[in-house]
Structures are given as C-alpha cells and as structure tokens.
Amino acid sequence: MAKQKLGRGLEAIISNGSGILKSGSTTVNLPISHIFPNPEQPRKHFSIASLEELANSIRTHGVLSPILVQKFKNGYMLIAGERRLRAAKMADQEMIPAIVKEEISLQEQAEIALIENVQREDLDPISTALAYQKLIKEFNLTQTELGERIGKNRATISNAIRLLRLPLSVQDALKTGTLSPGHARALLPLSPVQQQQLIHKIQHKNLNVRQIEALVKTMQAEAISNRQQTENIKSFAQEINAKVRMVKKHPKISIEFDSFEALERFLKRFSS
C-alpha cells in the first residue's frame, strides 16, 4: 500500500494541538443530540473528575475549542473532541461548536482521533499502543510511516506497542496508572508469573525503574542457572540409566532405578 499524503485536517491537528482545522473550514453550532460516537476513538477510559472539571469550565465559558465531525444522512459522526462532547453533555449544553467535514477517509478518521488523544498527556499507554497497532494493521503502515504521520519517532511507536506483549493484569496496572511504562518495559523479559511478583514489589516498596532492571537481571541469571542445573541432572540420570525426580521446594533429589542391577551398577560406580 503506497503511503498517502496527510489530509489537510491531519496536518492542522499536528500543527495545532487544539484540533481546530483551518483550510477554509467553518465553525457551526450543532445540536448535541444529532452527534453520534466515532468507532475509531482510541480513548476508552475518561476520568470522571477531569470531565467534571471541564464541565464546570464549559458552564462558565462555553466550549472554547470546536469538535470535529463528519456529516452523514442521519446526523454527524464525531471525529475528534469526545472529551469536550462528554463534558458538554454533563454541563447540560444542548448545542456545541463544531467543524463539519463532508468527506474524511477512514484512515484520516483514525489518525485524527489518535493524534488528538495522543497529544493529551492523560491518555493511558495501553490505549495509545492499541491505537498505534490498529492503524498499522488496518492501513498497512510500517512503524516508521506511522511515526511520520502522527509526529512521533519510530522508537516511540515500537516501545508503546511492546507493552501489548504484557499479560492483561500488567496492562490493567498501566491503564490505571499504578504502573509506569518504564517499569512495564523493564518487566518484558520475565515470565508472567515473575512479572506479577515484581509488580507487587514495585507497588509496595516504591521501586524505581533502575532497581527493577537490576532485579530482572538477577531473576534472569537465576533462571539460567536453574535451567543449567536441570540439564545437568537430566544428563546425570541418562548416564546412570535412572529416573530422577527433583523436589523444588526443598533441595533434594529422588532417584528411581528400574532394577536392583541398575542400583548395584550405580553404587559400584560411585563407591569406587
């Protein structure tokens, strides 16, 4: 798929964090009841306290920055500005200023919704990563191409998407803000069980990223050592033609022999 040029709306949003489109667009007041949600909205969680704060501002000053919508026969689909729209509803507003676009491609809809949300600091890391992944898959983009379109470097895109490799329990901690992206990335080399163990330490001991990285290296080294010990014991079992059972809770080995002859061979070999 050839890389398309940015739409005028997308360029405007990149250059203007408020999301107000220029290029001859006109702001109109629309009935809020005529606006329906955008299925490409990357933000899934909204802080009630933050919405109430914005709603109080809207009651006093109104909606200062228009939302962006696309016109359909049955109304208007929201492209960008869901937080403002929700807060306006909370403030019991019947109308909201909006910029109406007649035609916006599906890719532009997704990109615009993502960019406006990513430019907000309170978008959680998992929602951001899912939005990046969705754009890459649906529009056949490389991480570099996506970075060029939304004003991010490739490393930022890559680091965000890597978080989706974490178990859902760890992702939930990222969504709620109880775990930082730096802490989460440090956990990536570990197994899900080990990750969960370290999350408890992070939350209860207030460990920083460097401390977690050091713990991860220690746990990896121990895992390698344990694997090597296991391989050595398996090799030993094959050598003496016996079955070996390792009891991990306590450091002991139980050896089963197939016959008394095998036991005698073992005793003769290791008693000489």
XYZ file of N, CA and C in Angstrom:
816
model
N 0.854 -1.204 0.000
C 0.000 0.000 0.000
C 0.882 1.243 0.000
N 0.687 2.089 -0.993
C 1.508 3.296 -1.074
C 1.156 4.253 0.039
N 2.178 4.933 0.520
C 1.936 5.885 1.612
C 1.194 7.099 1.080
N 0.067 7.413 1.715
C -0.728 8.553 1.288
C -0.232 9.827 1.953
N -0.524 10.939 1.334
C -0.190 12.227 1.946
C -1.157 12.499 3.079
N -0.717 13.294 4.019
C -1.597 13.677 5.119
C -2.750 14.517 4.601
N -3.925 14.286 5.160
C -5.056 15.133 4.822
C -4.881 16.504 5.437
N -5.608 17.478 4.935
C -5.466 18.841 5.478
C -5.842 18.888 6.951
N -6.880 18.115 7.316
C -7.289 18.094 8.713
C -6.212 17.523 9.609
N -5.540 16.473 9.131
C -4.486 15.845 9.908
C -3.313 16.789 10.090
N -2.928 17.489 9.027
C -1.832 18.451 9.125
C -2.159 19.537 10.133
N -3.427 19.975 10.121
C -3.821 21.051 11.032
C -3.734 20.598 12.479
N -4.152 19.361 12.730
C -4.133 18.871 14.111
C -2.699 18.704 14.597
N -1.810 18.235 13.713
C -0.412 18.088 14.118
C 0.181 19.443 14.472
N -0.161 20.461 13.720
C 0.429 21.774 13.966
C -0.318 22.551 15.041
N -1.537 22.110 15.347
C -2.348 22.844 16.319
C -2.987 21.854 17.280
N -2.449 21.762 18.493
C -2.921 20.785 19.468
C -4.383 20.927 19.820
N -4.984 22.076 19.582
C -6.388 22.251 19.949
C -7.314 21.497 19.021
N -6.827 21.066 17.856
C -7.656 20.302 16.934
C -8.526 21.170 16.046
N -8.304 22.480 16.024
C -9.118 23.353 15.166
C -8.580 23.283 13.737
N -9.418 22.910 12.809
C -8.996 22.824 11.415
C -9.088 24.183 10.744
N -8.101 24.430 9.894
C -8.119 25.687 9.131
C -8.542 25.362 7.703
N -7.809 25.788 6.728
C -8.065 25.485 5.324
C -9.510 25.776 4.916
N -10.040 26.898 5.349
C -11.359 27.319 4.892
C -12.527 26.686 5.614
N -12.290 25.902 6.662
C -13.386 25.262 7.377
C -14.148 26.292 8.202
N -15.443 26.065 8.381
C -16.288 26.986 9.123
C -16.826 26.311 10.371
N -16.820 27.035 11.475
C -17.363 26.512 12.726
C -18.850 26.824 12.807
N -19.648 25.781 13.141
C -21.093 25.959 13.287
C -21.510 25.385 14.633
N -22.694 25.769 15.112
C -23.242 25.198 16.331
C -24.192 24.060 15.961
N -23.934 22.875 16.533
C -24.753 21.702 16.215
C -25.474 21.204 17.469
N -26.678 20.640 17.288
C -27.365 20.011 18.431
C -26.567 18.778 18.878
N -26.276 18.689 20.143
C -25.510 17.553 20.658
C -26.239 16.233 20.399
N -27.565 16.278 20.400
C -28.347 15.058 20.189
C -28.184 14.484 18.785
N -27.667 15.292 17.855
C -27.502 14.840 16.467
C -26.114 14.247 16.217
N -25.268 14.189 17.256
C -23.890 13.722 17.091
C -23.760 12.315 17.683
N -23.213 11.380 16.875
C -23.032 10.009 17.386
C -21.544 9.671 17.464
N -21.176 8.674 18.277
C -19.759 8.397 18.563
C -18.959 7.927 17.362
N -17.667 8.085 17.474
C -16.725 7.626 16.457
C -16.212 6.242 16.865
N -16.436 5.207 16.050
C -15.957 3.863 16.409
C -14.438 3.755 16.454
N -13.738 4.729 15.851
C -12.274 4.696 15.847
C -11.674 5.417 17.050
N -12.498 5.864 17.967
C -11.996 6.585 19.134
C -11.039 5.697 19.930
N -9.754 6.081 20.044
C -8.802 5.244 20.775
C -8.950 5.324 22.287
N -9.510 6.435 22.783
C -9.632 6.590 24.240
C -10.852 5.812 24.726
N -10.611 4.860 25.635
C -11.694 4.033 26.166
C -12.078 4.426 27.593
N -11.180 5.112 28.280
C -11.418 5.462 29.680
C -11.303 6.975 29.861
N -12.275 7.577 30.510
C -12.271 9.007 30.770
C -12.387 9.239 32.273
N -11.532 10.107 32.779
C -11.583 10.430 34.204
C -12.833 11.258 34.493
N -13.675 10.762 35.393
C -14.900 11.482 35.756
C -14.555 12.833 36.375
N -13.544 12.846 37.241
C -13.158 14.094 37.900
C -12.700 15.122 36.875
N -11.918 14.662 35.885
C -11.439 15.563 34.839
C -12.597 16.084 33.989
N -13.569 15.208 33.682
C -14.735 15.628 32.895
C -15.578 16.646 33.663
N -15.727 16.438 34.961
C -16.498 17.376 35.774
C -15.815 18.739 35.826
N -14.497 18.709 35.876
C -13.735 19.960 35.879
C -13.980 20.728 34.591
N -13.912 20.003 33.464
C -14.144 20.631 32.168
C -15.593 21.081 32.045
N -16.523 20.288 32.567
C -17.935 20.661 32.512
C -18.192 21.965 33.264
N -17.539 22.137 34.411
C -17.681 23.385 35.178
C -17.155 24.572 34.376
N -16.032 24.353 33.667
C -15.483 25.421 32.826
C -16.440 25.759 31.687
N -17.048 24.718 31.103
C -17.980 24.928 29.996
C -19.218 25.692 30.463
N -19.692 25.413 31.682
C -20.850 26.146 32.212
C -20.556 27.641 32.311
N -19.285 27.957 32.604
C -18.899 29.364 32.773
C -18.511 30.025 31.457
N -17.704 29.327 30.676
C -17.119 29.951 29.481
C -17.612 29.354 28.163
N -18.343 28.234 28.229
C -18.745 27.566 26.998
C -17.622 26.679 26.469
N -17.870 26.005 25.356
C -16.855 25.162 24.711
C -15.980 26.066 23.854
N -14.733 26.222 24.247
C -13.851 27.180 23.582
C -13.245 26.649 22.302
N -13.093 25.337 22.193
C -12.483 24.741 21.002
C -13.490 23.818 20.333
N -13.820 24.030 19.057
C -14.850 23.208 18.405
C -14.405 21.767 18.221
N -15.394 20.873 18.221
C -15.119 19.473 17.914
C -15.098 19.307 16.393
N -14.652 18.151 15.942
C -14.623 17.869 14.504
C -15.597 16.731 14.218
N -16.486 16.926 13.242
C -17.468 15.896 12.901
C -17.508 15.707 11.390
N -18.050 14.556 10.995
C -18.310 14.297 9.584
C -19.808 14.176 9.373
N -20.300 14.777 8.321
C -21.737 14.802 8.071
C -22.222 13.508 7.430
N -23.300 12.946 7.986
C -23.975 11.776 7.429
C -25.455 12.096 7.296
N -26.200 11.235 6.607
C -27.629 11.472 6.410
C -28.394 11.524 7.725
N -27.977 10.667 8.668
C -28.719 10.569 9.929
C -28.116 11.414 11.048
N -27.175 12.281 10.712
C -26.579 13.137 11.728
C -25.106 13.390 11.482
N -24.338 13.495 12.546
C -22.920 13.821 12.446
C -22.099 12.839 13.295
N -21.069 12.264 12.682
C -20.203 11.365 13.438
C -19.021 12.141 14.002
N -18.770 11.950 15.278
C -17.656 12.617 15.937
C -16.330 12.061 15.432
N -15.431 12.944 15.031
C -14.086 12.538 14.600
C -13.070 12.840 15.689
N -13.181 14.017 16.289
C -12.250 14.405 17.355
C -12.971 15.339 18.319
N -12.695 15.159 19.619
C -13.285 16.031 20.626
C -14.268 15.334 21.546
N -14.109 14.013 21.737
C -15.081 13.282 22.565
C -15.101 13.781 24.011
N -13.941 14.150 24.526
C -13.897 14.641 25.903
C -14.723 15.922 26.044
N -14.563 16.826 25.069
C -15.351 18.071 25.091
C -16.845 17.785 24.957
N -17.170 16.807 24.096
C -18.579 16.462 23.894
C -19.189 15.885 25.169
N -18.464 14.988 25.814
C -18.974 14.385 27.060
C -19.151 15.431 28.151
N -18.156 16.325 28.250
C -18.236 17.369 29.277
C -19.383 18.326 28.986
N -19.618 18.612 27.708
C -20.735 19.500 27.339
C -22.067 18.870 27.725
N -22.185 17.553 27.559
C -23.406 16.850 27.973
C -23.576 16.940 29.487
N -22.463 16.759 30.221
C -22.526 16.854 31.680
C -22.936 18.251 32.127
N -22.556 19.241 31.319
C -22.885 20.631 31.641
C -24.281 21.022 31.150
N -25.025 20.019 30.654
C -26.407 20.221 30.181
C -26.493 21.196 29.007
N -25.465 21.169 28.154
C -25.484 22.001 26.952
C -26.300 21.307 25.865
N -27.065 22.039 25.119
C -27.834 21.460 24.018
C -27.108 21.590 22.694
N -26.248 22.608 22.575
C -25.514 22.859 21.332
C -24.009 22.834 21.619
N -23.218 22.559 20.568
C -21.767 22.571 20.719
C -21.142 23.072 19.424
N -20.095 23.927 19.498
C -19.437 24.378 18.272
C -18.702 23.217 17.609
N -18.827 23.137 16.285
C -18.222 22.015 15.563
C -17.761 22.454 14.184
N -16.729 21.798 13.720
C -16.276 21.939 12.335
C -16.796 20.727 11.586
N -17.550 20.958 10.533
C -18.180 19.872 9.778
C -17.392 19.608 8.502
N -16.974 18.367 8.331
C -16.290 17.950 7.111
C -17.219 17.031 6.332
N -17.312 17.262 5.044
C -18.201 16.444 4.214
C -17.618 15.052 3.989
N -16.311 14.982 3.723
C -15.692 13.690 3.432
C -14.347 13.582 4.138
N -14.192 12.543 4.929
C -12.923 12.218 5.570
C -12.736 10.713 5.426
N -11.596 10.278 4.917
C -11.362 8.852 4.723
C -11.295 8.137 6.069
N -11.489 6.819 6.036
C -11.412 6.026 7.261
C -10.045 6.171 7.923
N -8.998 6.241 7.081
C -7.658 6.374 7.636
C -7.485 7.727 8.318
N -7.992 8.780 7.684
C -7.902 10.105 8.309
C -8.694 10.151 9.612
N -9.889 9.506 9.620
C -10.676 9.477 10.856
C -9.874 8.863 11.995
N -9.258 7.720 11.711
C -8.492 7.015 12.740
C -7.287 7.829 13.180
N -6.589 8.410 12.212
C -5.387 9.183 12.529
C -5.718 10.431 13.335
N -6.759 11.126 12.924
C -7.135 12.371 13.616
C -7.549 12.071 15.054
N -8.382 11.034 15.227
C -8.819 10.673 16.578
C -7.629 10.292 17.444
N -6.678 9.561 16.856
C -5.494 9.151 17.608
C -4.632 10.342 17.976
N -4.365 11.197 17.006
C -3.455 12.323 17.247
C -3.995 13.246 18.325
N -5.273 13.579 18.258
C -5.814 14.484 19.262
C -5.698 13.885 20.659
N -5.903 12.575 20.766
C -5.817 11.924 22.066
C -4.377 11.743 22.527
N -3.486 11.364 21.618
C -2.090 11.161 21.986
C -1.458 12.457 22.461
N -1.894 13.581 21.895
C -1.337 14.862 22.311
C -1.781 15.244 23.719
N -2.782 14.512 24.251
C -3.182 14.735 25.632
C -2.359 13.826 26.524
N -1.800 14.341 27.590
C -0.897 13.574 28.442
C -1.610 12.475 29.220
N -2.930 12.564 29.399
C -3.608 11.603 30.254
C -4.162 10.388 29.510
N -3.822 10.228 28.235
C -4.220 9.026 27.525
C -3.359 7.875 28.022
N -3.989 6.788 28.490
C -3.191 5.726 29.097
C -2.354 4.993 28.048
N -1.216 4.416 28.434
C -0.265 3.810 27.494
C -0.844 2.653 26.682
N -1.750 1.877 27.276
C -2.310 0.733 26.552
C -3.274 1.195 25.465
N -4.090 2.203 25.749
C -4.988 2.749 24.722
C -4.177 3.312 23.557
N -3.073 3.987 23.880
C -2.193 4.522 22.841
C -1.605 3.397 22.005
N -1.099 2.359 22.669
C -0.480 1.235 21.964
C -1.488 0.524 21.062
N -2.706 0.327 21.557
C -3.744 -0.334 20.758
C -4.105 0.495 19.531
N -4.129 1.815 19.710
C -4.445 2.695 18.575
C -3.336 2.633 17.538
N -2.080 2.654 17.982
C -0.951 2.517 17.052
C -1.060 1.208 16.272
N -1.292 0.124 17.011
C -1.356 -1.199 16.391
C -2.493 -1.277 15.377
N -3.621 -0.680 15.720
C -4.792 -0.688 14.831
C -4.482 0.032 13.517
N -3.863 1.200 13.607
C -3.515 1.957 12.404
C -2.521 1.193 11.533
N -1.525 0.591 12.165
C -0.506 -0.151 11.428
C -1.122 -1.326 10.674
N -1.997 -2.078 11.344
C -2.587 -3.264 10.733
C -3.614 -2.918 9.670
N -4.510 -1.971 9.993
C -5.614 -1.683 9.082
C -5.170 -0.956 7.820
N -4.105 -0.153 7.932
C -3.701 0.649 6.780
C -2.329 0.266 6.256
N -1.836 -0.917 6.689
C -0.615 -1.485 6.151
C 0.559 -0.513 6.228
N 0.752 0.058 7.403
C 1.829 1.021 7.610
C 2.976 0.370 8.360
N 4.186 0.853 8.122
C 5.304 0.466 8.975
C 5.302 1.393 10.188
N 6.060 1.023 11.204
C 6.157 1.885 12.384
C 6.752 3.242 12.013
N 7.700 3.235 11.092
C 8.312 4.497 10.653
C 7.290 5.376 9.950
N 6.486 4.783 9.056
C 5.467 5.547 8.331
C 4.425 6.118 9.288
N 4.003 5.315 10.256
C 3.042 5.816 11.231
C 3.639 6.966 12.026
N 4.894 6.825 12.424
C 5.563 7.898 13.161
C 5.589 9.199 12.373
N 5.854 9.106 11.077
C 5.877 10.305 10.222
C 4.502 10.955 10.165
N 3.453 10.150 10.168
C 2.100 10.687 10.036
C 1.596 11.357 11.309
N 2.021 10.856 12.456
C 1.478 11.402 13.704
C 2.513 12.196 14.498
N 3.673 12.449 13.894
C 4.668 13.288 14.544
C 5.403 12.612 15.685
N 5.597 11.276 15.599
C 6.343 10.536 16.617
C 7.488 9.792 15.936
N 8.592 9.547 16.686
C 9.659 8.759 16.067
C 9.353 7.270 16.175
N 10.063 6.464 15.373
C 9.778 5.031 15.298
C 9.978 4.345 16.651
N 11.008 4.763 17.401
C 11.277 4.137 18.704
C 10.106 4.320 19.666
N 9.476 5.490 19.615
C 8.314 5.751 20.479
C 7.176 4.801 20.142
N 6.918 4.622 18.832
C 5.869 3.705 18.384
C 6.194 2.280 18.828
N 7.446 1.862 18.594
C 7.871 0.498 18.925
C 7.762 0.212 20.418
N 8.252 1.145 21.245
C 8.201 0.953 22.700
C 6.771 0.873 23.208
N 5.883 1.651 22.588
C 4.475 1.622 23.007
C 3.845 0.266 22.686
N 4.058 -0.226 21.475
C 3.439 -1.480 21.039
C 3.991 -2.673 21.816
N 5.247 -2.598 22.236
C 5.837 -3.687 23.026
C 5.056 -3.950 24.312
N 4.400 -2.927 24.828
C 3.635 -3.082 26.078
C 2.473 -4.055 25.914
N 2.011 -4.264 24.679
C 0.892 -5.167 24.431
C 1.301 -6.626 24.582
N 2.605 -6.888 24.714
C 3.078 -8.252 24.953
C 2.925 -8.645 26.417
N 2.621 -7.684 27.266
C 2.488 -7.942 28.696
C 1.138 -8.607 28.992
N 1.051 -9.404 30.075
C -0.230 -10.010 30.461
C -1.286 -8.936 30.743
N -2.545 -9.313 30.648
C -3.638 -8.358 30.848
C -3.597 -7.728 32.238
N -3.162 -8.499 33.235
C -3.102 -7.944 34.594
C -2.101 -6.797 34.673
N -0.989 -6.936 33.940
C 0.019 -5.869 33.918
C -0.503 -4.685 33.100
N -1.182 -4.980 31.990
C -1.760 -3.913 31.176
C -2.798 -3.113 31.969
N -3.569 -3.807 32.796
C -4.563 -3.114 33.627
C -3.881 -2.138 34.589
N -2.731 -2.555 35.120
C -1.974 -1.673 36.021
C -1.497 -0.433 35.284
N -1.154 -0.583 34.019
C -0.753 0.566 33.195
C -1.941 1.487 32.931
N -3.099 0.897 32.677
C -4.299 1.694 32.393
C -4.688 2.560 33.590
N -4.564 1.985 34.781
C -4.971 2.713 35.979
C -3.887 3.632 36.517
N -2.691 3.531 35.945
C -1.605 4.406 36.385
C -0.847 3.901 37.596
N -1.135 2.674 38.060
C -0.399 2.126 39.204
C 0.956 1.580 38.791
N 1.184 1.500 37.478
C 2.468 1.056 36.941
C 2.848 1.978 35.795
N 4.106 2.429 35.758
C 4.545 3.333 34.695
C 5.015 2.534 33.484
N 5.018 3.137 32.283
C 5.529 2.438 31.100
C 6.981 2.002 31.268
N 7.794 2.810 31.947
C 9.195 2.443 32.177
C 9.317 1.177 33.003
N 8.529 1.092 34.075
C 8.516 -0.118 34.893
C 8.046 -1.310 34.059
N 6.982 -1.102 33.276
C 6.401 -2.194 32.495
C 7.388 -2.721 31.461
N 8.093 -1.831 30.762
C 9.060 -2.283 29.759
C 10.194 -3.075 30.403
N 10.562 -2.693 31.623
C 11.626 -3.422 32.329
C 11.192 -4.854 32.649
N 9.887 -5.091 32.745
C 9.371 -6.420 33.083
C 9.274 -7.361 31.881
N 9.386 -6.831 30.667
C 9.140 -7.618 29.463
C 9.941 -8.916 29.359
N 11.215 -8.955 29.784
C 11.980 -10.208 29.628
C 11.514 -11.342 30.529
N 10.679 -11.056 31.521
C 10.294 -12.059 32.514
C 9.035 -12.824 32.109
N 8.802 -13.932 32.778
C 7.572 -14.703 32.570
C 6.414 -13.979 33.251
N 5.159 -14.287 32.863
C 4.005 -13.638 33.511
C 3.995 -13.783 35.031
N 4.376 -14.958 35.529
C 4.401 -15.174 36.979
C 5.437 -14.264 37.630
N 6.625 -14.187 37.038
C 7.681 -13.323 37.577
C 7.276 -11.851 37.505
N 6.610 -11.470 36.406
C 6.149 -10.084 36.261
C 5.195 -9.716 37.383
N 4.262 -10.628 37.684
C 3.290 -10.354 38.732
C 3.968 -10.229 40.090
N 5.002 -11.050 40.325
C 5.751 -10.964 41.577
C 6.415 -9.593 41.723
N 7.009 -9.115 40.639
C 7.702 -7.833 40.710
C 6.742 -6.656 40.807
N 5.565 -6.780 40.217
C 4.572 -5.702 40.320
C 4.237 -5.442 41.781
N 4.073 -6.510 42.548
C 3.778 -6.343 43.976
C 4.921 -5.624 44.685
N 6.159 -5.954 44.310
C 7.309 -5.279 44.922
C 7.342 -3.805 44.531
N 7.063 -3.528 43.256
C 7.056 -2.139 42.779
C 6.052 -1.304 43.569
N 4.857 -1.866 43.744
C 3.773 -1.118 44.375
C 3.946 -0.989 45.890
N 4.552 -1.998 46.511
C 4.679 -1.966 47.967
C 5.995 -1.361 48.453
N 7.035 -1.424 47.619
C 8.333 -0.902 48.033
C 8.731 0.358 47.268
N 7.841 0.807 46.361
C 8.081 2.040 45.603
C 9.433 1.991 44.880
N 9.685 0.897 44.169
C 10.953 0.717 43.467
C 10.982 1.555 42.193
N 12.161 2.097 41.871
C 12.292 2.845 40.623
C 12.682 1.909 39.481
N 12.756 2.447 38.268
C 12.998 1.616 37.081
C 14.360 0.935 37.149
N 15.390 1.640 37.581
C 16.724 1.037 37.660
C 16.758 -0.119 38.647
N 16.056 0.022 39.748
C 16.000 -1.072 40.729
C 15.296 -2.296 40.135
N 14.239 -2.039 39.362
C 13.530 -3.142 38.713
C 14.415 -3.807 37.676
N 15.143 -3.019 36.891
C 16.041 -3.587 35.883
C 17.097 -4.475 36.533
N 17.608 -4.055 37.698
C 18.599 -4.855 38.418
C 17.980 -6.165 38.903
N 16.747 -6.094 39.419
C 16.057 -7.307 39.876
C 15.779 -8.256 38.714
N 15.423 -7.689 37.574
C 15.143 -8.506 36.390
C 16.401 -9.267 35.972
N 17.560 -8.580 35.967
C 18.821 -9.238 35.604
C 19.141 -10.373 36.570
N 18.896 -10.136 37.859
C 19.141 -11.176 38.866
C 18.231 -12.383 38.643
N 16.959 -12.109 38.379
C 16.000 -13.196 38.156
C 16.321 -13.969 36.880
N 16.787 -13.256 35.840
C 17.169 -13.928 34.602
C 18.384 -14.830 34.833
N 19.357 -14.319 35.589
C 20.563 -15.101 35.876
C 20.207 -16.356 36.673
N 19.304 -16.203 37.642
C 18.876 -17.354 38.440
C 18.142 -18.375 37.572
N 17.329 -17.888 36.646
C 16.587 -18.793 35.763
C 17.544 -19.580 34.872
N 18.585 -18.893 34.357
C 19.585 -19.574 33.521
C 20.326 -20.621 34.336
N 20.690 -20.261 35.574
C 21.387 -21.195 36.460
C 20.521 -22.409 36.766
N 19.236 -22.177 37.029
C 18.319 -23.284 37.320
C 18.147 -24.203 36.126
N 18.069 -23.598 34.929
C 17.939 -24.414 33.722
C 19.183 -25.274 33.516
N 20.362 -24.675 33.763
C 21.602 -25.415 33.610
C 21.671 -26.576 34.595
N 21.252 -26.322 35.847
C 21.240 -27.380 36.857
C 20.296 -28.512 36.450
N 19.151 -28.139 35.916
C 18.188 -29.147 35.464
C 18.765 -30.003 34.343
N 19.431 -29.341 33.388
C 20.046 -30.073 32.277
C 21.130 -31.011 32.777
N 21.922 -30.542 33.761
C 22.989 -31.378 34.319
C 22.413 -32.624 34.988
N 21.311 -32.440 35.727
C 20.684 -33.567 36.423
C 20.077 -34.555 35.428
N 19.461 -34.025 34.362
C 18.907 -34.908 33.333
C 20.007 -35.720 32.663
N 21.132 -35.060 32.391
C 22.275 -35.743 31.784
C 22.802 -36.832 32.707
N 22.859 -36.509 33.996
C 23.310 -37.475 35.001
C 22.374 -38.682 35.043
N 21.081 -38.454 34.972
C 20.097 -39.529 35.010
C 20.251 -40.461 33.817
N 20.489 -39.865 32.645
C 20.684 -40.674 31.450
C 21.952 -41.525 31.570
N 22.977 -40.915 32.159
C 24.270 -41.596 32.285
C 24.166 -42.827 33.178
N 23.387 -42.750 34.255
C 23.273 -43.884 35.180
C 22.033 -44.733 34.912
N 21.300 -44.385 33.829
C 20.106 -45.134 33.424
C 19.081 -45.210 34.558
N 18.763 -44.044 35.114
C 17.807 -43.976 36.222
C 16.835 -42.828 36.009
N 15.692 -42.902 36.692
C 14.724 -41.808 36.672
C 14.994 -40.892 37.854
N 15.045 -39.596 37.589
C 15.354 -38.624 38.638
C 14.172 -37.697 38.841
N 13.753 -37.558 40.084
C 12.708 -36.590 40.426
C 13.307 -35.522 41.315
N 13.116 -34.256 40.898
C 13.655 -33.142 41.680
C 12.529 -32.513 42.486
N 12.745 -32.319 43.762
C 11.779 -31.652 44.632
C 12.244 -30.222 44.818
N 11.520 -29.265 44.191
C 11.991 -27.867 44.157
C 11.827 -27.146 45.492
N 10.808 -27.567 46.253
C 10.553 -26.844 47.499
C 11.715 -27.002 48.473
N 12.307 -28.196 48.471
C 13.473 -28.453 49.311
C 14.568 -29.011 48.417
N 15.821 -28.654 48.646
C 16.912 -29.079 47.756
C 17.288 -30.535 47.934
N 16.501 -31.437 47.332
C 16.860 -32.846 47.370
C 16.445 -33.508 46.062
N 17.089 -34.633 45.761
C 16.827 -35.371 44.528
C 16.426 -36.791 44.887
N 15.364 -37.263 44.301
C 14.917 -38.633 44.491
C 15.221 -39.416 43.219
N 15.990 -40.528 43.336
C 16.405 -41.306 42.173
C 15.705 -42.659 42.192
N 15.045 -42.988 41.093
C 14.368 -44.276 40.958
C 15.125 -45.146 39.961
N 15.381 -46.399 40.344
C 16.080 -47.345 39.481
C 15.094 -48.381 38.946
N 15.332 -48.810 37.724
C 14.444 -49.784 37.093
C 14.626 -51.195 37.656
N 15.784 -51.442 38.241
C 16.062 -52.783 38.760
C 17.156 -52.724 39.818
N 17.302 -53.845 40.566
C 18.372 -53.907 41.553
C 19.730 -53.887 40.864
N 19.791 -54.437 39.646
C 21.058 -54.439 38.910
C 21.494 -53.006 38.611
N 20.533 -52.151 38.239
C 20.855 -50.743 37.954
C 21.345 -50.044 39.218
N 20.715 -50.366 40.338
C 21.146 -49.781 41.609
C 22.568 -50.228 41.964
N 22.857 -51.530 41.751
C 24.190 -52.047 42.047
C 25.253 -51.379 41.177
N 24.926 -51.206 39.893
C 25.879 -50.530 38.994
C 26.156 -49.110 39.481
N 25.085 -48.431 39.912
C 25.235 -47.056 40.422
C 26.145 -47.036 41.671
N 25.891 -47.970 42.602
C 26.657 -47.997 43.845
C 28.117 -48.343 43.595
N 28.365 -49.315 42.687
C 29.743 -49.664 42.369
C 30.491 -48.506 41.731
N 29.777 -47.775 40.854
C 30.446 -46.672 40.150
C 30.817 -45.550 41.098
N 29.937 -45.191 42.010
C 30.166 -44.008 42.836
C 30.783 -44.341 44.212
N 31.009 -45.651 44.471
C 31.702 -46.007 45.696
C 33.163 -46.303 45.449
N 33.551 -46.374 44.185
C 34.948 -46.667 43.852
C 35.797 -45.408 43.881
